Amino acid sequence: MLETTLSSLDGLPPFLAYFAVAIVLVLIFVRLYTWVTPQDELALIRANNPAAALAFGGALIGFALPLSSAITHSLSLADCAIWGAVALIVQVLTFVVLRLSLKQLPERINNGEIATGILSAATAIAVGLINAACMSY
């Protein structure tokens, strides 16, 4: 029984490696996303702005979906990091395209317009699902 338990723990180093890569990619995503958006999401969230929380939460989920697919389908840690970076770029570009489509998107999120936050979150999640499905190579 001890042998079975110890053999189960053989997967711990790869788990920690993939988890560390994922956390680093999430932190990079958060940094790039908050750099690309003209509004200060974290300050707006601290100020209890529901539109900002919805938009930012949707962006995080939208990135986590393809990142989880990259982890699941990757052939190596490097492969995972490459496809995680692809997911990151796609998700950041999603906001850029949405902002070009809705000219007053940042101002509306700043004003706490929940409908805008929901649309932004839904768009990020929808693109994230498609992004994840495309990574099922």
CSV table of C-alpha atoms in Angstrom, one decimal:
chain,number,residue,atom,x,y,z
A,1,MET,CA,0.0,0.0,0.0
A,2,LEU,CA,2.9,2.4,0.8
A,3,GLU,CA,4.4,1.5,-2.6
A,4,THR,CA,1.1,2.5,-4.3
A,5,THR,CA,0.9,5.8,-2.5
A,6,LEU,CA,4.5,6.6,-3.3
A,7,SER,CA,4.0,5.7,-6.9
A,8,SER,CA,1.0,8.1,-7.0
A,9,LEU,CA,3.3,10.9,-5.9
A,10,ASP,CA,5.5,10.3,-8.9
A,11,GLY,CA,3.2,12.7,-10.7
A,12,LEU,CA,3.8,15.5,-8.3
A,13,PRO,CA,6.9,17.0,-10.0
A,14,PRO,CA,5.1,17.3,-13.4
A,15,PHE,CA,2.0,18.6,-11.7
A,16,LEU,CA,4.0,21.3,-10.0
A,17,ALA,CA,5.9,22.2,-13.2
A,18,TYR,CA,2.7,22.6,-15.3
A,19,PHE,CA,1.0,24.4,-12.5
A,20,ALA,CA,3.9,26.9,-12.2
A,21,VAL,CA,3.9,27.5,-15.9
A,22,ALA,CA,0.1,28.1,-15.8
A,23,ILE,CA,0.4,30.5,-12.9
A,24,VAL,CA,3.2,32.4,-14.7
A,25,LEU,CA,1.1,32.6,-17.9
A,26,VAL,CA,-2.0,33.8,-15.9
A,27,LEU,CA,0.1,36.6,-14.3
A,28,ILE,CA,1.5,37.6,-17.7
A,29,PHE,CA,-2.1,37.6,-19.0
A,30,VAL,CA,-3.3,39.8,-16.2
A,31,ARG,CA,-0.4,42.2,-16.8
A,32,LEU,CA,-0.9,42.4,-20.5
A,33,TYR,CA,-4.7,42.6,-20.3
A,34,THR,CA,-4.5,45.4,-17.7
A,35,TRP,CA,-1.9,47.2,-19.9
A,36,VAL,CA,-4.0,47.0,-23.0
A,37,THR,CA,-7.2,48.1,-21.4
A,38,PRO,CA,-7.4,51.9,-20.8
A,39,GLN,CA,-9.3,51.5,-17.6
A,40,ASP,CA,-7.7,50.4,-14.3
A,41,GLU,CA,-9.7,47.2,-13.7
A,42,LEU,CA,-8.2,46.5,-10.3
A,43,ALA,CA,-8.9,50.0,-9.0
A,44,LEU,CA,-12.4,49.8,-10.4
A,45,ILE,CA,-12.9,46.4,-8.7
A,46,ARG,CA,-11.6,47.8,-5.4
A,47,ALA,CA,-14.2,50.6,-5.8
A,48,ASN,CA,-16.9,48.0,-6.2
A,49,ASN,CA,-17.6,48.5,-9.9
A,50,PRO,CA,-19.6,45.4,-11.0
A,51,ALA,CA,-19.0,46.0,-14.7
A,52,ALA,CA,-15.2,46.0,-14.3
A,53,ALA,CA,-15.4,42.8,-12.1
A,54,LEU,CA,-17.6,41.0,-14.7
A,55,ALA,CA,-15.4,42.1,-17.6
A,56,PHE,CA,-12.2,41.1,-15.8
A,57,GLY,CA,-13.6,37.9,-14.4
A,58,GLY,CA,-14.8,36.9,-17.9
A,59,ALA,CA,-11.4,37.7,-19.4
A,60,LEU,CA,-9.7,35.5,-16.8
A,61,ILE,CA,-12.1,32.6,-17.4
A,62,GLY,CA,-11.7,33.2,-21.2
A,63,PHE,CA,-8.0,32.7,-20.8
A,64,ALA,CA,-8.1,29.8,-18.3
A,65,LEU,CA,-10.3,27.7,-20.7
A,66,PRO,CA,-7.7,27.5,-23.6
A,67,LEU,CA,-4.8,27.4,-21.0
A,68,SER,CA,-6.4,24.3,-19.5
A,69,SER,CA,-6.8,22.8,-23.0
A,70,ALA,CA,-3.1,23.5,-23.7
A,71,ILE,CA,-2.1,21.8,-20.5
A,72,THR,CA,-4.3,18.8,-21.2
A,73,HIS,CA,-3.2,18.3,-24.8
A,74,SER,CA,0.4,19.4,-24.7
A,75,LEU,CA,3.2,17.0,-25.5
A,76,SER,CA,5.7,18.7,-23.1
A,77,LEU,CA,6.1,21.6,-20.8
A,78,ALA,CA,7.5,23.7,-23.6
A,79,ASP,CA,4.6,22.8,-25.8
A,80,CYS,CA,2.3,23.8,-23.1
A,81,ALA,CA,4.0,27.2,-22.7
A,82,ILE,CA,3.9,27.9,-26.4
A,83,TRP,CA,0.2,27.1,-26.7
A,84,GLY,CA,-0.5,29.0,-23.5
A,85,ALA,CA,1.2,32.0,-25.1
A,86,VAL,CA,-1.0,31.5,-28.2
A,87,ALA,CA,-4.1,31.5,-26.0
A,88,LEU,CA,-2.8,34.6,-24.2
A,89,ILE,CA,-2.4,36.5,-27.5
A,90,VAL,CA,-5.8,35.5,-28.8
A,91,GLN,CA,-7.5,36.5,-25.6
A,92,VAL,CA,-5.8,39.9,-25.4
A,93,LEU,CA,-6.7,40.5,-29.0
A,94,THR,CA,-10.3,39.6,-28.2
A,95,PHE,CA,-10.5,42.7,-26.0
A,96,VAL,CA,-8.8,44.9,-28.6
A,97,VAL,CA,-11.3,43.8,-31.3
A,98,LEU,CA,-14.2,44.3,-28.9
A,99,ARG,CA,-13.0,47.7,-28.0
A,100,LEU,CA,-12.7,48.7,-31.7
A,101,SER,CA,-16.3,47.4,-32.2
A,102,LEU,CA,-17.7,49.3,-29.2
A,103,LYS,CA,-15.9,52.6,-29.2
A,104,GLN,CA,-17.1,53.6,-25.7
A,105,LEU,CA,-16.4,50.3,-24.1
A,106,PRO,CA,-13.8,51.5,-21.5
A,107,GLU,CA,-15.9,54.5,-20.5
A,108,ARG,CA,-19.0,52.3,-20.1
A,109,ILE,CA,-17.1,49.9,-17.9
A,110,ASN,CA,-15.7,52.9,-15.9
A,111,ASN,CA,-19.3,54.0,-15.4
A,112,GLY,CA,-20.3,50.6,-14.1
A,113,GLU,CA,-22.7,49.7,-16.9
A,114,ILE,CA,-23.3,46.1,-16.1
A,115,ALA,CA,-24.6,45.2,-19.6
A,116,THR,CA,-21.2,46.2,-21.0
A,117,GLY,CA,-19.4,44.1,-18.4
A,118,ILE,CA,-21.6,41.1,-19.2
A,119,LEU,CA,-21.0,41.6,-23.0
A,120,SER,CA,-17.3,41.8,-22.5
A,121,ALA,CA,-17.2,38.8,-20.2
A,122,ALA,CA,-19.4,36.7,-22.5
A,123,THR,CA,-17.2,37.6,-25.5
A,124,ALA,CA,-14.0,36.6,-23.7
A,125,ILE,CA,-15.6,33.3,-22.6
A,126,ALA,CA,-17.0,32.5,-26.0
A,127,VAL,CA,-13.7,33.2,-27.7
A,128,GLY,CA,-11.9,31.2,-24.9
A,129,LEU,CA,-14.1,28.2,-25.6
A,130,ILE,CA,-13.4,28.4,-29.3
A,131,ASN,CA,-9.7,28.9,-28.6
A,132,ALA,CA,-9.7,25.9,-26.3
A,133,ALA,CA,-11.5,23.7,-28.8
A,134,CYS,CA,-8.9,24.6,-31.5
A,135,MET,CA,-6.2,23.3,-29.2
A,136,SER,CA,-7.5,19.8,-29.1
A,137,TYR,CA,-4.9,18.7,-31.7
